mmCIF file with all atom_site columns, C-alpha atoms in Angstrom:
data_model
loop_
_atom_site.group_PDB
_atom_site.id
_atom_site.type_symbol
_atom_site.label_atom_id
_atom_site.label_alt_id
_atom_site.label_comp_id
_atom_site.label_asym_id
_atom_site.label_entity_id
_atom_site.label_seq_id
_atom_site.pdbx_PDB_ins_code
_atom_site.Cartn_x
_atom_site.Cartn_y
_atom_site.Cartn_z
_atom_site.occupancy
_atom_site.B_iso_or_equiv
_atom_site.pdbx_formal_charge
_atom_site.auth_seq_id
_atom_site.auth_comp_id
_atom_site.auth_asym_id
_atom_site.auth_atom_id
_atom_site.pdbx_PDB_model_num
ATOM 1   C CA . MET A 1 1   ? 100.843 10.774  -9.134  1.00 0.00 ? 20  MET A CA 1
ATOM 2   C CA . PHE A 1 2   ? 98.910  7.809   -7.701  1.00 0.00 ? 21  PHE A CA 1
ATOM 3   C CA . ASP A 1 3   ? 95.423  7.360   -9.179  1.00 0.00 ? 22  ASP A CA 1
ATOM 4   C CA . TRP A 1 4   ? 93.347  6.819   -6.004  1.00 0.00 ? 23  TRP A CA 1
ATOM 5   C CA . LYS A 1 5   ? 90.005  6.688   -7.863  1.00 0.00 ? 24  LYS A CA 1
ATOM 6   C CA . ASN A 1 6   ? 90.961  3.754   -10.072 1.00 0.00 ? 25  ASN A CA 1
ATOM 7   C CA . ALA A 1 7   ? 92.743  1.702   -7.439  1.00 0.00 ? 26  ALA A CA 1
ATOM 8   C CA . SER A 1 8   ? 91.342  -1.720  -6.616  1.00 0.00 ? 27  SER A CA 1
ATOM 9   C CA . MET A 1 9   ? 90.244  -1.937  -2.982  1.00 0.00 ? 28  MET A CA 1
ATOM 10  C CA . GLU A 1 10  ? 90.302  -4.970  -0.718  1.00 0.00 ? 29  GLU A CA 1
ATOM 11  C CA . LEU A 1 11  ? 89.437  -5.654  2.874   1.00 0.00 ? 30  LEU A CA 1
ATOM 12  C CA . HIS A 1 12  ? 91.393  -8.074  5.000   1.00 0.00 ? 31  HIS A CA 1
ATOM 13  C CA . GLN A 1 13  ? 90.454  -9.493  8.387   1.00 0.00 ? 32  GLN A CA 1
ATOM 14  C CA . LYS A 1 14  ? 93.917  -8.644  9.754   1.00 0.00 ? 33  LYS A CA 1
ATOM 15  C CA . HIS A 1 15  ? 93.544  -4.920  9.045   1.00 0.00 ? 34  HIS A CA 1
ATOM 16  C CA . PRO A 1 16  ? 90.699  -2.483  9.815   1.00 0.00 ? 35  PRO A CA 1
ATOM 17  C CA . HIS A 1 17  ? 91.044  -0.225  6.738   1.00 0.00 ? 36  HIS A CA 1
ATOM 18  C CA . PRO A 1 18  ? 90.526  -0.814  3.013   1.00 0.00 ? 37  PRO A CA 1
ATOM 19  C CA . LEU A 1 19  ? 93.677  -1.736  1.105   1.00 0.00 ? 38  LEU A CA 1
ATOM 20  C CA . LYS A 1 20  ? 94.298  -0.392  -2.380  1.00 0.00 ? 39  LYS A CA 1
ATOM 21  C CA . MET A 1 21  ? 96.124  -2.428  -5.010  1.00 0.00 ? 40  MET A CA 1
ATOM 22  C CA . TYR A 1 22  ? 99.004  -0.819  -6.820  1.00 0.00 ? 41  TYR A CA 1
ATOM 23  C CA . LYS A 1 23  ? 101.773 -2.303  -8.987  1.00 0.00 ? 42  LYS A CA 1
ATOM 24  C CA . ASP A 1 24  ? 104.304 0.500   -8.774  1.00 0.00 ? 43  ASP A CA 1
ATOM 25  C CA . MET A 1 25  ? 105.130 1.483   -5.217  1.00 0.00 ? 44  MET A CA 1
ATOM 26  C CA . SER A 1 26  ? 107.982 3.768   -6.309  1.00 0.00 ? 45  SER A CA 1
ATOM 27  C CA . GLN A 1 27  ? 105.755 6.835   -5.832  1.00 0.00 ? 46  GLN A CA 1
ATOM 28  C CA . ILE A 1 28  ? 104.822 5.753   -2.327  1.00 0.00 ? 47  ILE A CA 1
ATOM 29  C CA . TYR A 1 29  ? 108.155 4.365   -1.115  1.00 0.00 ? 48  TYR A CA 1
ATOM 30  C CA . VAL A 1 30  ? 110.480 6.771   -2.914  1.00 0.00 ? 49  VAL A CA 1
ATOM 31  C CA . ALA A 1 31  ? 113.325 6.306   -0.430  1.00 0.00 ? 50  ALA A CA 1
ATOM 32  C CA . TYR A 1 32  ? 113.245 2.526   -0.992  1.00 0.00 ? 51  TYR A CA 1
ATOM 33  C CA . GLY A 1 33  ? 113.015 2.573   -4.782  1.00 0.00 ? 52  GLY A CA 1
ATOM 34  C CA . GLY A 1 34  ? 109.497 1.159   -4.656  1.00 0.00 ? 53  GLY A CA 1
ATOM 35  C CA . ASN A 1 35  ? 110.515 -1.877  -2.614  1.00 0.00 ? 54  ASN A CA 1
ATOM 36  C CA . TRP A 1 36  ? 108.169 -2.947  0.156   1.00 0.00 ? 55  TRP A CA 1
ATOM 37  C CA . LYS A 1 37  ? 107.518 -5.858  2.524   1.00 0.00 ? 56  LYS A CA 1
ATOM 38  C CA . CYS A 1 38  ? 104.292 -7.760  3.239   1.00 0.00 ? 57  CYS A CA 1
ATOM 39  C CA . ASP A 1 39  ? 103.275 -7.064  6.835   1.00 0.00 ? 58  ASP A CA 1
ATOM 40  C CA . LEU A 1 40  ? 101.595 -10.452 7.161   1.00 0.00 ? 59  LEU A CA 1
ATOM 41  C CA . CYS A 1 41  ? 103.972 -13.031 5.655   1.00 0.00 ? 60  CYS A CA 1
ATOM 42  C CA . GLY A 1 42  ? 107.167 -10.928 5.494   1.00 0.00 ? 61  GLY A CA 1
ATOM 43  C CA . ARG A 1 43  ? 107.674 -11.451 1.735   1.00 0.00 ? 62  ARG A CA 1
ATOM 44  C CA . ASN A 1 44  ? 109.724 -8.756  0.025   1.00 0.00 ? 63  ASN A CA 1
ATOM 45  C CA . GLY A 1 45  ? 108.031 -6.993  -2.869  1.00 0.00 ? 64  GLY A CA 1
ATOM 46  C CA . GLY A 1 46  ? 109.273 -4.680  -5.546  1.00 0.00 ? 65  GLY A CA 1
ATOM 47  C CA . VAL A 1 47  ? 108.183 -2.623  -8.525  1.00 0.00 ? 66  VAL A CA 1
ATOM 48  C CA . GLY A 1 48  ? 105.825 -4.607  -10.739 1.00 0.00 ? 67  GLY A CA 1
ATOM 49  C CA . MET A 1 49  ? 104.539 -6.827  -7.927  1.00 0.00 ? 68  MET A CA 1
ATOM 50  C CA . GLU A 1 50  ? 100.974 -6.277  -6.730  1.00 0.00 ? 69  GLU A CA 1
ATOM 51  C CA . CYS A 1 51  ? 100.957 -4.512  -3.395  1.00 0.00 ? 70  CYS A CA 1
ATOM 52  C CA . TYR A 1 52  ? 97.844  -3.856  -1.330  1.00 0.00 ? 71  TYR A CA 1
ATOM 53  C CA . HIS A 1 53  ? 98.598  -0.686  0.610   1.00 0.00 ? 72  HIS A CA 1
ATOM 54  C CA . CYS A 1 54  ? 96.723  1.068   3.416   1.00 0.00 ? 73  CYS A CA 1
ATOM 55  C CA . PHE A 1 55  ? 96.692  4.778   2.736   1.00 0.00 ? 74  PHE A CA 1
ATOM 56  C CA . GLU A 1 56  ? 95.226  5.541   6.152   1.00 0.00 ? 75  GLU A CA 1
ATOM 57  C CA . CYS A 1 57  ? 98.102  3.930   8.081   1.00 0.00 ? 76  CYS A CA 1
ATOM 58  C CA . LYS A 1 58  ? 100.674 4.782   5.381   1.00 0.00 ? 77  LYS A CA 1
ATOM 59  C CA . ASN A 1 59  ? 102.885 1.822   6.249   1.00 0.00 ? 78  ASN A CA 1
ATOM 60  C CA . PHE A 1 60  ? 100.735 -1.319  6.057   1.00 0.00 ? 79  PHE A CA 1
ATOM 61  C CA . ASP A 1 61  ? 101.154 -3.502  2.951   1.00 0.00 ? 80  ASP A CA 1
ATOM 62  C CA . LEU A 1 62  ? 100.034 -6.984  1.928   1.00 0.00 ? 81  LEU A CA 1
ATOM 63  C CA . CYS A 1 63  ? 101.164 -9.148  -0.984  1.00 0.00 ? 82  CYS A CA 1
ATOM 64  C CA . SER A 1 64  ? 98.576  -10.607 -3.372  1.00 0.00 ? 83  SER A CA 1
ATOM 65  C CA . ALA A 1 65  ? 99.013  -14.082 -1.846  1.00 0.00 ? 84  ALA A CA 1
ATOM 66  C CA . CYS A 1 66  ? 98.023  -12.830 1.602   1.00 0.00 ? 85  CYS A CA 1
ATOM 67  C CA . VAL A 1 67  ? 95.092  -10.852 0.216   1.00 0.00 ? 86  VAL A CA 1
ATOM 68  C CA . GLY A 1 68  ? 93.953  -13.965 -1.678  1.00 0.00 ? 87  GLY A CA 1
ATOM 69  C CA . ASN A 1 69  ? 94.226  -16.048 1.496   1.00 0.00 ? 88  ASN A CA 1
ATOM 70  C CA . ASN A 1 70  ? 91.914  -13.712 3.371   1.00 0.00 ? 89  ASN A CA 1
ATOM 71  C CA . PRO A 1 71  ? 89.524  -16.315 4.714   1.00 0.00 ? 90  PRO A CA 1
ATOM 72  C CA . THR A 1 72  ? 86.590  -14.321 5.999   1.00 0.00 ? 91  THR A CA 1
ATOM 73  C CA . ILE A 1 73  ? 85.233  -10.937 6.863   1.00 0.00 ? 92  ILE A CA 1
ATOM 74  C CA . SER A 1 74  ? 82.177  -9.970  8.797   1.00 0.00 ? 93  SER A CA 1
ATOM 75  C CA . SER A 1 75  ? 79.259  -7.825  7.726   1.00 0.00 ? 94  SER A CA 1
ATOM 76  C CA . SER A 1 76  ? 75.634  -7.443  8.718   1.00 0.00 ? 95  SER A CA 1
ATOM 77  C CA . HIS A 1 77  ? 75.093  -10.885 7.187   1.00 0.00 ? 96  HIS A CA 1
ATOM 78  C CA . PRO A 1 78  ? 74.831  -13.548 9.937   1.00 0.00 ? 97  PRO A CA 1
ATOM 79  C CA . HIS A 1 79  ? 77.527  -15.825 8.414   1.00 0.00 ? 98  HIS A CA 1
ATOM 80  C CA . PRO A 1 80  ? 81.190  -15.228 7.497   1.00 0.00 ? 99  PRO A CA 1
ATOM 81  C CA . LEU A 1 81  ? 81.873  -13.978 3.977   1.00 0.00 ? 100 LEU A CA 1
ATOM 82  C CA . THR A 1 82  ? 84.891  -15.251 2.068   1.00 0.00 ? 101 THR A CA 1
ATOM 83  C CA . PHE A 1 83  ? 86.785  -13.232 -0.520  1.00 0.00 ? 102 PHE A CA 1
ATOM 84  C CA . VAL A 1 84  ? 86.532  -14.931 -3.929  1.00 0.00 ? 103 VAL A CA 1
ATOM 85  C CA . PRO A 1 85  ? 88.918  -13.470 -6.546  1.00 0.00 ? 104 PRO A CA 1
ATOM 86  C CA . ASN A 1 86  ? 87.472  -15.647 -9.326  1.00 0.00 ? 105 ASN A CA 1
ATOM 87  C CA . PRO A 1 87  ? 83.647  -15.985 -9.153  1.00 0.00 ? 106 PRO A CA 1
ATOM 88  C CA . ALA A 1 88  ? 83.699  -18.590 -11.953 1.00 0.00 ? 107 ALA A CA 1
ATOM 89  C CA . GLN A 1 89  ? 84.907  -21.038 -9.286  1.00 0.00 ? 108 GLN A CA 1
ATOM 90  C CA . ILE A 1 90  ? 81.627  -20.549 -7.404  1.00 0.00 ? 109 ILE A CA 1
ATOM 91  C CA . TYR A 1 91  ? 79.315  -20.012 -10.382 1.00 0.00 ? 110 TYR A CA 1
ATOM 92  C CA . PRO A 1 92  ? 80.744  -22.019 -13.293 1.00 0.00 ? 111 PRO A CA 1
ATOM 93  C CA . HIS A 1 93  ? 77.267  -22.403 -14.814 1.00 0.00 ? 112 HIS A CA 1
ATOM 94  C CA . THR A 1 94  ? 77.116  -18.620 -15.384 1.00 0.00 ? 113 THR A CA 1
ATOM 95  C CA . SER A 1 95  ? 80.797  -18.278 -16.317 1.00 0.00 ? 114 SER A CA 1
ATOM 96  C CA . GLY A 1 96  ? 81.372  -16.224 -13.186 1.00 0.00 ? 115 GLY A CA 1
ATOM 97  C CA . GLY A 1 97  ? 78.299  -14.020 -13.496 1.00 0.00 ? 116 GLY A CA 1
ATOM 98  C CA . TRP A 1 98  ? 76.622  -13.098 -10.216 1.00 0.00 ? 117 TRP A CA 1
ATOM 99  C CA . LYS A 1 99  ? 74.608  -10.310 -8.547  1.00 0.00 ? 118 LYS A CA 1
ATOM 100 C CA . CYS A 1 100 ? 75.276  -8.466  -5.280  1.00 0.00 ? 119 CYS A CA 1
ATOM 101 C CA . ASP A 1 101 ? 72.545  -9.364  -2.811  1.00 0.00 ? 120 ASP A CA 1
ATOM 102 C CA . PHE A 1 102 ? 72.599  -5.900  -1.276  1.00 0.00 ? 121 PHE A CA 1
ATOM 103 C CA . CYS A 1 103 ? 72.884  -3.338  -4.087  1.00 0.00 ? 122 CYS A CA 1
ATOM 104 C CA . GLY A 1 104 ? 71.687  -5.629  -6.901  1.00 0.00 ? 123 GLY A CA 1
ATOM 105 C CA . LYS A 1 105 ? 74.547  -4.785  -9.271  1.00 0.00 ? 124 LYS A CA 1
ATOM 106 C CA . SER A 1 106 ? 75.701  -7.545  -11.588 1.00 0.00 ? 125 SER A CA 1
ATOM 107 C CA . GLY A 1 107 ? 79.278  -8.685  -11.286 1.00 0.00 ? 126 GLY A CA 1
ATOM 108 C CA . PHE A 1 108 ? 80.629  -10.708 -14.156 1.00 0.00 ? 127 PHE A CA 1
ATOM 109 C CA . ASN A 1 109 ? 83.965  -12.136 -12.974 1.00 0.00 ? 128 ASN A CA 1
ATOM 110 C CA . LYS A 1 110 ? 84.388  -9.223  -10.555 1.00 0.00 ? 129 LYS A CA 1
ATOM 111 C CA . LYS A 1 111 ? 85.735  -9.867  -7.082  1.00 0.00 ? 130 LYS A CA 1
ATOM 112 C CA . MET A 1 112 ? 83.085  -10.845 -4.594  1.00 0.00 ? 131 MET A CA 1
ATOM 113 C CA . TYR A 1 113 ? 82.555  -11.940 -1.007  1.00 0.00 ? 132 TYR A CA 1
ATOM 114 C CA . HIS A 1 114 ? 80.607  -15.196 -0.808  1.00 0.00 ? 133 HIS A CA 1
ATOM 115 C CA . CYS A 1 115 ? 78.687  -16.944 1.978   1.00 0.00 ? 134 CYS A CA 1
ATOM 116 C CA . TYR A 1 116 ? 79.466  -20.652 1.922   1.00 0.00 ? 135 TYR A CA 1
ATOM 117 C CA . THR A 1 117 ? 76.751  -21.307 4.521   1.00 0.00 ? 136 THR A CA 1
ATOM 118 C CA . CYS A 1 118 ? 73.893  -19.890 2.428   1.00 0.00 ? 137 CYS A CA 1
ATOM 119 C CA . THR A 1 119 ? 75.645  -20.867 -0.846  1.00 0.00 ? 138 THR A CA 1
ATOM 120 C CA . ASN A 1 120 ? 73.889  -18.125 -2.811  1.00 0.00 ? 139 ASN A CA 1
ATOM 121 C CA . PHE A 1 121 ? 74.605  -14.940 -0.854  1.00 0.00 ? 140 PHE A CA 1
ATOM 122 C CA . ASP A 1 122 ? 77.242  -12.594 -2.299  1.00 0.00 ? 141 ASP A CA 1
ATOM 123 C CA . LEU A 1 123 ? 78.334  -9.004  -1.755  1.00 0.00 ? 142 LEU A CA 1
ATOM 124 C CA . CYS A 1 124 ? 80.340  -6.760  -4.074  1.00 0.00 ? 143 CYS A CA 1
ATOM 125 C CA . GLU A 1 125 ? 83.486  -4.932  -2.967  1.00 0.00 ? 144 GLU A CA 1
ATOM 126 C CA . ASN A 1 126 ? 81.667  -1.604  -2.586  1.00 0.00 ? 145 ASN A CA 1
ATOM 127 C CA . CYS A 1 127 ? 79.023  -3.020  -0.274  1.00 0.00 ? 146 CYS A CA 1
ATOM 128 C CA . VAL A 1 128 ? 81.676  -4.754  1.839   1.00 0.00 ? 147 VAL A CA 1
ATOM 129 C CA . ILE A 1 129 ? 83.877  -1.643  1.946   1.00 0.00 ? 148 ILE A CA 1
ATOM 130 C CA . TYR A 1 130 ? 80.975  0.517   3.094   1.00 0.00 ? 149 TYR A CA 1
ATOM 131 C CA . LYS A 1 131 ? 80.231  -2.096  5.786   1.00 0.00 ? 150 LYS A CA 1
ATOM 132 C CA . VAL A 1 132 ? 76.791  -3.211  4.710   1.00 0.00 ? 151 VAL A CA 1
#
């Protein structure tokens, strides 16, 4: 059975719902042996490949490359926020350590959404998902 609680969640500007990462789609796409197709770039995916799946729509999937190329999302912040899978690229002086500017939780090398206009404004996944 799919572990919904421990699934990684992403947001993408091309889709209105959170996407959950899963490596074995065989439980979701039983009839297709776990094979799936990215709805953005058309790349075919299979068991063992990261798939970001929308469980609200049931048939929307993105590959990790398309999720990683998610340029911006909007929030209550006045500037666009960009998904950053590796915070050490933004904060090398702290080895990827950062703090969410809304909830205050520390995120050491956890995925974040960064404002390149302010240069020091970041939100964690939870705050973005709950549309802060």
